Short mmCIF file of C-alpha atoms in Angstrom, two decimals:
data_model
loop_
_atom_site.label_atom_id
_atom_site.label_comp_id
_atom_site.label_asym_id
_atom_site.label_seq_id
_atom_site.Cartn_x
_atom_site.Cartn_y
_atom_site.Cartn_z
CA UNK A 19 15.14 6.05 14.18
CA UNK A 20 15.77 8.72 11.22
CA UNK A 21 17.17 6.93 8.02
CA UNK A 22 18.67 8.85 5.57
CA UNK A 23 16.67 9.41 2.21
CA UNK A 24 18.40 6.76 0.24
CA UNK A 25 17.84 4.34 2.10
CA UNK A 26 14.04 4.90 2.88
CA UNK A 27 14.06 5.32 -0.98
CA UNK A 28 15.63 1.69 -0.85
CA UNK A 29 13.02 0.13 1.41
CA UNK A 30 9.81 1.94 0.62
CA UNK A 31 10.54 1.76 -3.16
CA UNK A 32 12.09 -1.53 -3.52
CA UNK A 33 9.10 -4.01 -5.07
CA UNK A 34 8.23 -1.12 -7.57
CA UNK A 35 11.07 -1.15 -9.15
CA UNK A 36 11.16 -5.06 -8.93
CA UNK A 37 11.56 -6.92 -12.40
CA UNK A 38 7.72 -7.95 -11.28
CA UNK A 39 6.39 -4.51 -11.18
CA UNK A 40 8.29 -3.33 -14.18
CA UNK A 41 6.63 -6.37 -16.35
CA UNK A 42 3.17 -5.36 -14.71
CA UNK A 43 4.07 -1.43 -15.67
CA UNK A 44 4.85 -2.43 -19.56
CA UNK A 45 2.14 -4.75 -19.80
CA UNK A 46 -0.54 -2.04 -18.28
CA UNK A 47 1.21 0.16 -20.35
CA UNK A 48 0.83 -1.87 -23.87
CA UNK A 49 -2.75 -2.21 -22.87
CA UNK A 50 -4.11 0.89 -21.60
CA UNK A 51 -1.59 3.36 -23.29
CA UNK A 52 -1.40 7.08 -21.11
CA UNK A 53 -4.67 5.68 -18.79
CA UNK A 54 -2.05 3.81 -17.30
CA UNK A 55 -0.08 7.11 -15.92
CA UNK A 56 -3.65 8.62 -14.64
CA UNK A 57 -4.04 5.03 -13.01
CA UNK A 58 -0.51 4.86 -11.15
CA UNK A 59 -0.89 8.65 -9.58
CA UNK A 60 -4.41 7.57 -8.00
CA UNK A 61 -3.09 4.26 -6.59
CA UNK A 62 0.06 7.13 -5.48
CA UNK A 63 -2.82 9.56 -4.03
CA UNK A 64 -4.35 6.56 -2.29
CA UNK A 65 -1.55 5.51 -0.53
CA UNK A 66 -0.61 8.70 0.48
CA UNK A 67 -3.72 9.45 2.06
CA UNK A 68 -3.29 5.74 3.99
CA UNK A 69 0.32 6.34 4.82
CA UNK A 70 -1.32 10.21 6.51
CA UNK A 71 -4.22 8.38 8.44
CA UNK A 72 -1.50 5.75 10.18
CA UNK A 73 0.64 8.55 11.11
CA UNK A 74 -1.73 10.62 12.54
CA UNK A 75 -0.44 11.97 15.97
CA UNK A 76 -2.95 10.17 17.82
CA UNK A 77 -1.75 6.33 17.05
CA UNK A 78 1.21 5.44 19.01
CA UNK A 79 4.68 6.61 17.63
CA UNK A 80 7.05 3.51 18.63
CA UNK A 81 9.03 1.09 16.06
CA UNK A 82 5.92 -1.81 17.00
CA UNK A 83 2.83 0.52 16.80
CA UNK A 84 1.84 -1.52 13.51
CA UNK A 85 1.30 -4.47 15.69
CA UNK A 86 -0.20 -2.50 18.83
CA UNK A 87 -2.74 -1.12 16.26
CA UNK A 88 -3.65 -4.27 15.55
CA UNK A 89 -3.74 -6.11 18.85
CA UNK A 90 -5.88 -3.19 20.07
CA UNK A 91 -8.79 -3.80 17.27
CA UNK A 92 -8.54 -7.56 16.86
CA UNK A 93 -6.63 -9.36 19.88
CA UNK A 94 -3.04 -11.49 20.07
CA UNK A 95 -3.73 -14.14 18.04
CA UNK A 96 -5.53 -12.70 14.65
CA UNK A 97 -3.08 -9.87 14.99
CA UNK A 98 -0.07 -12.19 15.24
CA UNK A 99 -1.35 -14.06 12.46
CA UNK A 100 -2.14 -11.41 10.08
CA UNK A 101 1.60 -9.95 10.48
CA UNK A 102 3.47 -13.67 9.75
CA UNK A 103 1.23 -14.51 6.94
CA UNK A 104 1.54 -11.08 5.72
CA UNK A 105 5.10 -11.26 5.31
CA UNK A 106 6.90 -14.68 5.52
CA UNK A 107 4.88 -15.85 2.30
CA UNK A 108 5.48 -13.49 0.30
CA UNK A 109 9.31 -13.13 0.96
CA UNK A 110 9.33 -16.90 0.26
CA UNK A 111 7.83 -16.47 -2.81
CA UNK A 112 8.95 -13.39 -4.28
CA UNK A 113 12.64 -14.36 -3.35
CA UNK A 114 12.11 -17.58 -5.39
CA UNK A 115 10.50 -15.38 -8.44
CA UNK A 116 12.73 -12.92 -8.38
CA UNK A 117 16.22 -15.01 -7.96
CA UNK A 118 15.35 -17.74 -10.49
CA UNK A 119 14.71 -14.17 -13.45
CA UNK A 120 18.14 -12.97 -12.20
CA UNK A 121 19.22 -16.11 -12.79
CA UNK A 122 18.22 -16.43 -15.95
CA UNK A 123 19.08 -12.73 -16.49
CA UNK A 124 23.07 -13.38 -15.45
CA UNK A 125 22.81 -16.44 -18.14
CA UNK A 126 21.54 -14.76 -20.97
CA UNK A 127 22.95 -11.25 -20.65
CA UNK A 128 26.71 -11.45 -19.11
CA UNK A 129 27.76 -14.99 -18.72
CA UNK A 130 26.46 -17.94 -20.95
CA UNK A 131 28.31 -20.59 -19.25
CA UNK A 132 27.30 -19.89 -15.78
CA UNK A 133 23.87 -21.90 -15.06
CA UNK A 134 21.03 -19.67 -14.62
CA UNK A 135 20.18 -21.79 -11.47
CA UNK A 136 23.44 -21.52 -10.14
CA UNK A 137 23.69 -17.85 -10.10
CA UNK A 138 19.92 -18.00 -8.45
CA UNK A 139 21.41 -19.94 -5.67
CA UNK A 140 24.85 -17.70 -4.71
CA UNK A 141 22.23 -14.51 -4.52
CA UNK A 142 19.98 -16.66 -2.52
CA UNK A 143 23.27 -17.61 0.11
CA UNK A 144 24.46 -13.85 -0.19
CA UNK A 145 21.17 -12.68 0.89
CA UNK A 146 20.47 -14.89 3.50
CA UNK A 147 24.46 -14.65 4.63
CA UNK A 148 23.85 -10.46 4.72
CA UNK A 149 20.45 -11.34 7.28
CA UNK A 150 22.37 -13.17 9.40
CA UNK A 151 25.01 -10.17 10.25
CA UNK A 152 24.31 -7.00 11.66
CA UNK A 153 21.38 -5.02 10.53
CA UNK A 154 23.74 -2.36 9.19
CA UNK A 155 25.42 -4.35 6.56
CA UNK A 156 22.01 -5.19 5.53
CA UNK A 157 20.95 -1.31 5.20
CA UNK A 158 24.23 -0.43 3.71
CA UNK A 159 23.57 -3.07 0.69
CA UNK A 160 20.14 -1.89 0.30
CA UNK A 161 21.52 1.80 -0.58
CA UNK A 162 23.57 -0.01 -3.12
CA UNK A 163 21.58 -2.22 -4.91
CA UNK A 164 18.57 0.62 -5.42
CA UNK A 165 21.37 3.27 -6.14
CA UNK A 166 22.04 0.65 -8.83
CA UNK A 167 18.54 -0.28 -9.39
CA UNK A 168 17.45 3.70 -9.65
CA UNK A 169 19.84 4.85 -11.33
CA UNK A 170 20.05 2.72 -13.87
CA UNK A 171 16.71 3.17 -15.08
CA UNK A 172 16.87 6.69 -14.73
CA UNK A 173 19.72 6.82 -17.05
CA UNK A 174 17.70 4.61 -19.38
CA UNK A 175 14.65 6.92 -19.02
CA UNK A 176 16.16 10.15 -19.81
CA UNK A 177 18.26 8.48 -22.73
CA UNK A 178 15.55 7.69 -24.24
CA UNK A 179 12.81 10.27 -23.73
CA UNK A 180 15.71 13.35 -24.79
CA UNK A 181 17.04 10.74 -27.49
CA UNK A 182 13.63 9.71 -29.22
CA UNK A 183 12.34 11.06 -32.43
CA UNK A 184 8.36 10.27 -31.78
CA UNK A 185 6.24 12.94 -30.58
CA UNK A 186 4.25 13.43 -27.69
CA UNK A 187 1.27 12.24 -30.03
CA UNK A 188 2.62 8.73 -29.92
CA UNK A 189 1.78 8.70 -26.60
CA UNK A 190 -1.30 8.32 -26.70
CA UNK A 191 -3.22 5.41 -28.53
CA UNK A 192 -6.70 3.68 -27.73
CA UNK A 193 -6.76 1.28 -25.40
CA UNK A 194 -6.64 -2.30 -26.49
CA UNK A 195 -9.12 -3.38 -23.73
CA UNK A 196 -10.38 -2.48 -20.42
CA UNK A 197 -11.22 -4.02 -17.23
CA UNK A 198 -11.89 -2.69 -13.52
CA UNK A 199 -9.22 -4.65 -12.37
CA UNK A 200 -6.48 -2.88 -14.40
CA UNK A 201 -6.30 -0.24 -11.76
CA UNK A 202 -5.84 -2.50 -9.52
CA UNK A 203 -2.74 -4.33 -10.72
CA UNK A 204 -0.89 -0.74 -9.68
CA UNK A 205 -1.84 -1.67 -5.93
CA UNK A 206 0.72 -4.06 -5.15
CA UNK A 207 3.84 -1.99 -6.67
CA UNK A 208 3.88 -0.17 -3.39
CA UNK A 209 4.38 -3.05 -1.15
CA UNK A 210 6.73 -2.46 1.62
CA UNK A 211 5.84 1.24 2.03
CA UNK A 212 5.51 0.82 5.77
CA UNK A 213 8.97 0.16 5.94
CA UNK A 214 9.27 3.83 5.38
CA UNK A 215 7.92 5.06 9.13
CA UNK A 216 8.41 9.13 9.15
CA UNK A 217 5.38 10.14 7.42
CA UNK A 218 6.27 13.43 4.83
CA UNK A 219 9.79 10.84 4.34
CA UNK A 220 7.29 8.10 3.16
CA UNK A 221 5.26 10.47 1.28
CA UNK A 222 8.34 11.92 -0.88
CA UNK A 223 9.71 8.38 -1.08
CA UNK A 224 6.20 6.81 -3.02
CA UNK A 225 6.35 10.59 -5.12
CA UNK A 226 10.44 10.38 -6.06
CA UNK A 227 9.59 6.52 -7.08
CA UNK A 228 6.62 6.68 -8.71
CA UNK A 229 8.12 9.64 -11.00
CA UNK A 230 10.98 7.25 -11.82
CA UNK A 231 8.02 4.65 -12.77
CA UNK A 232 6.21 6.57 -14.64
CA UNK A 233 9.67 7.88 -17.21
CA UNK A 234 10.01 4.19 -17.70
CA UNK A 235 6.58 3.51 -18.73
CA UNK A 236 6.84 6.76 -21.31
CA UNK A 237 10.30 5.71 -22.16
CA UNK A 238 8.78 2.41 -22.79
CA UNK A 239 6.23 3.27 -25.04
CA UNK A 240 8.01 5.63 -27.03
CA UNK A 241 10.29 2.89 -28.11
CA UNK A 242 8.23 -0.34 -27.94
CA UNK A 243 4.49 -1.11 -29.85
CA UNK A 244 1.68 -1.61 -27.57
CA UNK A 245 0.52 -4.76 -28.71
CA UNK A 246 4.85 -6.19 -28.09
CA UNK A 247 4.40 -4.28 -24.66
CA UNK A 248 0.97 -5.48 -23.54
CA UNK A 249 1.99 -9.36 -24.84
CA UNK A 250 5.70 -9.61 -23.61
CA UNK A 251 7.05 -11.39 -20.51
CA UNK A 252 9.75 -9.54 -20.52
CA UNK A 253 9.20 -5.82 -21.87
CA UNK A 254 11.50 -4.32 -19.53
CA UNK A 255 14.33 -6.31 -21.80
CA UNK A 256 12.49 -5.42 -24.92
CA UNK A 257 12.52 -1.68 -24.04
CA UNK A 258 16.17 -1.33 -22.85
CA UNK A 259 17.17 -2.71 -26.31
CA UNK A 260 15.29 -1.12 -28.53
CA UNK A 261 16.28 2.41 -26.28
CA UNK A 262 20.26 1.23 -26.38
CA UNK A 263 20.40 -1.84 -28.13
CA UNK A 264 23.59 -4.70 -26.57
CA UNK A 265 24.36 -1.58 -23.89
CA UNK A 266 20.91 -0.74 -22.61
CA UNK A 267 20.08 -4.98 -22.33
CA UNK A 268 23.35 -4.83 -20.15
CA UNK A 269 22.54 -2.29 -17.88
CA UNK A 270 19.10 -3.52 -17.89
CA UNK A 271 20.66 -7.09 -16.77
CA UNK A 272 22.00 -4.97 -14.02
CA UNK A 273 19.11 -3.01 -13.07
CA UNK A 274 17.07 -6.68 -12.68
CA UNK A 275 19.80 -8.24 -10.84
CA UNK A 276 19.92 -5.09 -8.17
CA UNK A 277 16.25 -4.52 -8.21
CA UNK A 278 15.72 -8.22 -7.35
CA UNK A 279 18.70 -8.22 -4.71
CA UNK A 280 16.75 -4.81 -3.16
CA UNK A 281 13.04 -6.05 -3.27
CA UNK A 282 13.69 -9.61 -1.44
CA UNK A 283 16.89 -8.04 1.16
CA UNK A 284 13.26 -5.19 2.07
CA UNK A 285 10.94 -8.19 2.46
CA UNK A 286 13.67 -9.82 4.51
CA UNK A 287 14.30 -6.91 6.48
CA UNK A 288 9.97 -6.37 6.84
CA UNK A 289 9.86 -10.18 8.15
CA UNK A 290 12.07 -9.40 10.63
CA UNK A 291 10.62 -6.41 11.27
CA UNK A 292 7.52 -8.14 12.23
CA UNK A 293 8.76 -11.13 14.09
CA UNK A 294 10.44 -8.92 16.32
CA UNK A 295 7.51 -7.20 16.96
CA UNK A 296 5.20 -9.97 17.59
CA UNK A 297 7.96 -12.43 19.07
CA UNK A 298 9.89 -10.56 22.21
CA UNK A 299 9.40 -13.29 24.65
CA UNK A 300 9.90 -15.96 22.73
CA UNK A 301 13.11 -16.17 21.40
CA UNK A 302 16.09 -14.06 22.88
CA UNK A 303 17.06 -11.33 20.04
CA UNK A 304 20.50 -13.20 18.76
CA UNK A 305 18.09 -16.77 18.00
CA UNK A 306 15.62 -14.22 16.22
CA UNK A 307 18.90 -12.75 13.93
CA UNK A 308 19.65 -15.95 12.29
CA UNK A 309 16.65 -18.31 12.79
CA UNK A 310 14.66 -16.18 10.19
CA UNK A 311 16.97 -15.76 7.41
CA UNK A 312 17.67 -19.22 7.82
CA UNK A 313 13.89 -20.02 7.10
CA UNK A 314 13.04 -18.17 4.84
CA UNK A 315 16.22 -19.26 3.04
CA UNK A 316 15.55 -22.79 3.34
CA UNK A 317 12.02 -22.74 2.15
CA UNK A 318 13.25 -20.51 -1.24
CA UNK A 319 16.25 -22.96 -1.85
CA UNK A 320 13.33 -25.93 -1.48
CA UNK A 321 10.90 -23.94 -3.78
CA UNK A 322 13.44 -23.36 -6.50
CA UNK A 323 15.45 -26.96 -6.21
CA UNK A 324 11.69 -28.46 -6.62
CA UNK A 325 11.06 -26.59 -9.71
CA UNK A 326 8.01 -24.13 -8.69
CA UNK A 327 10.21 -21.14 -10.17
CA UNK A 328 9.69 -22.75 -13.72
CA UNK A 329 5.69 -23.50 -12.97
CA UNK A 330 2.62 -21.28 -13.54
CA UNK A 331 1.69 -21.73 -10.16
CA UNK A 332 4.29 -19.74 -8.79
CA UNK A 333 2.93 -16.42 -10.57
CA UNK A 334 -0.63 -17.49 -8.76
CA UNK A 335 1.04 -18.31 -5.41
CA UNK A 336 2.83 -14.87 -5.68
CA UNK A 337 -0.54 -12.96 -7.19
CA UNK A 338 -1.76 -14.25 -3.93
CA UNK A 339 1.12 -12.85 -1.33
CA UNK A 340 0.67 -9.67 -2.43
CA UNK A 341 -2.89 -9.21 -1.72
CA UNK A 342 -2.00 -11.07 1.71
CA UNK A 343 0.21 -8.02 2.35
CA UNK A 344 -2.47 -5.54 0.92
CA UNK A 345 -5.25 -7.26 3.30
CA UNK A 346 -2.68 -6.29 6.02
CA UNK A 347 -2.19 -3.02 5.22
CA UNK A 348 -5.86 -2.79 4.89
CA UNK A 349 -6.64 -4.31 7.90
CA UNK A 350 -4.48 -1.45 9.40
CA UNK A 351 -5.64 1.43 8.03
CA UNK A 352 -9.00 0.08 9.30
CA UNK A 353 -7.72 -0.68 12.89
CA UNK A 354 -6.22 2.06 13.21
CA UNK A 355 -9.44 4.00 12.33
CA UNK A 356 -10.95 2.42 15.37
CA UNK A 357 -8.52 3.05 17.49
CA UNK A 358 -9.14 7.23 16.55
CA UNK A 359 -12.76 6.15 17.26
CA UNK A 360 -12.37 5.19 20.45
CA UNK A 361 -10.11 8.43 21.51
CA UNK A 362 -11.90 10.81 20.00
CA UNK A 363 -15.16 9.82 19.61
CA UNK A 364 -15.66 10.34 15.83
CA UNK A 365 -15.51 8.54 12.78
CA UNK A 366 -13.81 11.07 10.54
CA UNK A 367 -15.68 10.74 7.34
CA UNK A 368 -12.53 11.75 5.28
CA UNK A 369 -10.24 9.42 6.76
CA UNK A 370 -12.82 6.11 5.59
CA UNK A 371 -12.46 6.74 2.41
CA UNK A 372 -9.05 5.66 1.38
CA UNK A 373 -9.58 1.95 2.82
CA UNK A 374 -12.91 1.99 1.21
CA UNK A 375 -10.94 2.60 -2.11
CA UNK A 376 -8.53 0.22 -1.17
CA UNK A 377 -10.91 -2.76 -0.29
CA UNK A 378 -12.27 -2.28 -3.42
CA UNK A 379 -8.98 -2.54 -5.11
CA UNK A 380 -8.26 -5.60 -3.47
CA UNK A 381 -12.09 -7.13 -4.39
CA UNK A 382 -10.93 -6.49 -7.79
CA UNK A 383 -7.39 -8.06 -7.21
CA UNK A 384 -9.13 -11.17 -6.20
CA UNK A 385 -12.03 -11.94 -8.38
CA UNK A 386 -10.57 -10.36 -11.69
CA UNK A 387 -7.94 -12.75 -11.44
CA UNK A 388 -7.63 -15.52 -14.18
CA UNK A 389 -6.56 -17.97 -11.46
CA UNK A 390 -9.65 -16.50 -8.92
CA UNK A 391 -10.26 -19.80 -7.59
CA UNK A 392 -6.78 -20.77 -6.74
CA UNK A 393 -5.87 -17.55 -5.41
CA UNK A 394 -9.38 -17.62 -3.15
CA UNK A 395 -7.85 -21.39 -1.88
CA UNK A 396 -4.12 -20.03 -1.63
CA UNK A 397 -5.43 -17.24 0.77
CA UNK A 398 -7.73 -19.58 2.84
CA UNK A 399 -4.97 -21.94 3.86
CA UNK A 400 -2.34 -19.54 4.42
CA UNK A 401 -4.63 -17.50 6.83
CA UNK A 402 -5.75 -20.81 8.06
CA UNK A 403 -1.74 -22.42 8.76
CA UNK A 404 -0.77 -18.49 10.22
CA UNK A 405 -3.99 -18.71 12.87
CA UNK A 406 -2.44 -22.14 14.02
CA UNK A 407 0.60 -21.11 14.14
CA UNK A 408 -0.30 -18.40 16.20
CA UNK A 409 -2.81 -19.96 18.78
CA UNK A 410 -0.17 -22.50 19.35
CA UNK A 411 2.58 -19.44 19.61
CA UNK A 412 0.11 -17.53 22.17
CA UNK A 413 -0.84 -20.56 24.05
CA UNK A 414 2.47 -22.19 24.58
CA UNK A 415 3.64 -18.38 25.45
CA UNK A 416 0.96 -17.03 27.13
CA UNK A 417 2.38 -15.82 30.59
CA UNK A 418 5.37 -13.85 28.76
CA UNK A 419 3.02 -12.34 25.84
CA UNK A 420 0.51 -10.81 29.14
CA UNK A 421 3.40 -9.82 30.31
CA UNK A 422 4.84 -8.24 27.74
CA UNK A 423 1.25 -6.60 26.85
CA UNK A 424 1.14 -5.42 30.39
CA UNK A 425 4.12 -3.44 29.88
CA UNK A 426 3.20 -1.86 26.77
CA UNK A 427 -0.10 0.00 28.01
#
């Protein structure tokens, strides 16, 4: 299926311009100064060079290769767990994150009176409402909310890099610290980029986004200290008013509220993505429309009505999805490697190296975390609950999954 180029800009770029990647982009950016532009184009180059060795004309070309990839090098039931614990969690999570800061971000920027949790809740209904119809109204809205999410930090961007008065010298500033694991943090920003399937259309998406990330980060630190950038929870607010002042927080507001609508409606759309993938004899295709959106609904309104959204946990739990869904991707660069191997007979040298890079991106992920413990834990039982859920799945289903197997070879 072609998509046009706004809307594979809407799915592949949707968690980097999150609120959660713009906080980790103005912390990096407090702390490392300009390292952290060298540090986002490598993490770019790396995923480039991933996103060329899964398209390579070899691997099957079908809307479920992913999961044939993976079935090939590891069998039904690790496969079929490694896609729903890829996904589900961290749509669970993120939507809970990211409604609860719009939330907050509708209270504090537009409308006083209306309760932060309230406003969490009618995005998390509109969202899950949107699922529930046809695809297309879902596509349409994700045009719109990164049109509104892109543009508005473009705008902000160019406002303030032709508007400033520093020079280019102010750039550039020792960094406060270093640790091998700063690089890393870039890593998850590109989340969802396998939504994007045409290969030179995923490549120009990561490029056109990452360009866009990288005038906020300069914007940012023209306008904002490093030590307020590297220590704020919030510098994305911080920069838009010190670039604007009351105008630039308000279109800020707006670019946090679309940019949150746009990364959890692309982790909806890559959950269902994947349970169609790994699910076609088990539910007919109308149960799979709404019995997703309804879960994954459910379990956010739980998360947020039990308080999670206001603990520290939640930024652990979520530290944690992400490298679920990096561990997938890995896992598929490195299955589809084998899969090469075993039709052409060769390991192609050049093609190991970007998952090598990447596994030792996510090694750094994990134990240069603050919370390394609880994230090792969080992992462990999520793997653990997805590999039950699918031996059960496969067991219960095992005559229609054959089948279906059967056909697809």
């Amino acid at each position: 299926m072609k998509y046009s180029f706004l809307f594979s800009f809407g799915l592949g770029c949707a968690w980097l311009l999150s609120p959660e990647s713009l906080v980790t982009a103005g912390n990096l950016a407090g702390k490392l100064g300009c390292l952290s532009l060298v540090f986002i184009v490598l993490v770019l180059l790396l995923f480039i060079f991933c996103n060329r060795l899964l398209h390579h004309p070899q691997l099957p070309d079908s809307p479920d290769k992913e999961f044939l990839i993976l079935r090939s090098a590891l069998g039904n039931i690790p496969a079929t767990a490694l896609s729903l614990v890829s996904c589900l969690p961290l749509t669970i999570l993120a939507a809970t994150a990211l409604f609860v800061t719009s939330g907050y971000t509708f209270n504090e920027v537009f409308l006083y009176w209306f309760p932060n949790f309230g406003f969490a809740f009618l995005l998390l209904a509109c969202l899950t409402i949107l699922q529930i119809l046809p695809e297309q109204y879902s596509y349409r809205a994700q045009t719109l909310f990164m049109i509104l999410t892109g543009g508005g930090l473009l705008f902000l961007s160019l406002y303030a890099i032709a508007g400033t008065e520093a020079s280019a010298a102010d750039l550039f500033h020792k960094p406060a610290s270093f640790s091998p694991a700063d690089p890393a943090l870039f890593l998850p920003v590109f989340t969802g980029i396998t939504l994007v399937h045409e290969k030179y259309s995923a490549n120009v998406v990561m490029v056109f986004g990452t360009t866009l990330f990288i005038l906020w980060i300069i914007a940012s630190m023209l306008y904002v200290s490093p030590e307020r950038l590297a220590s704020s929870t919030i510098p994305y607010m911080t920069a838009a008013r010190k670039i604007m002042g009351e105008p630039g927080r308000q279109l800020m507001g707006l670019v946090v509220i679309s940019g949150s609508c746009a990364a959890v409606n692309a982790l909806m759309l890559l959950s269902r993505q994947m349970f169609t993938h790994i699910s076609p004899a088990l539910l007919p295709v109308k149960s799979r429309r709404w019995l997703l959106p309804l879960f994954t609904g459910s379990c956010t309104g739980i998360l947020m009505a039990t308080g999670l959204a206001g603990d520290e946990a939640l930024e652990t739990l979520l530290h944690s999805g992400l490298i679920l869904w990096l561990s997938y991707y890995l896992i598929l660069c490195c299955s589809a490697l084998s899969w090469l191997k075993k039709n052409s007979g060769t390991a192609m040298l050049p093609s190991c190296l970007p998952p090598l890079f990447l596994t030792g991106g996510l090694l750094s992920l994990i134990f240069g975390s603050p919370a390394r413990t609880e994230t090792i834990l969080h992992i462990f039982f999520a793997i653990s609950a997805a590999a039950l859920v699918a031996a059960v799945w496969f067991f219960i289903n095992k005559k229609q999954i054959t089948t279906s197997k059967e056909t697809t070879v």
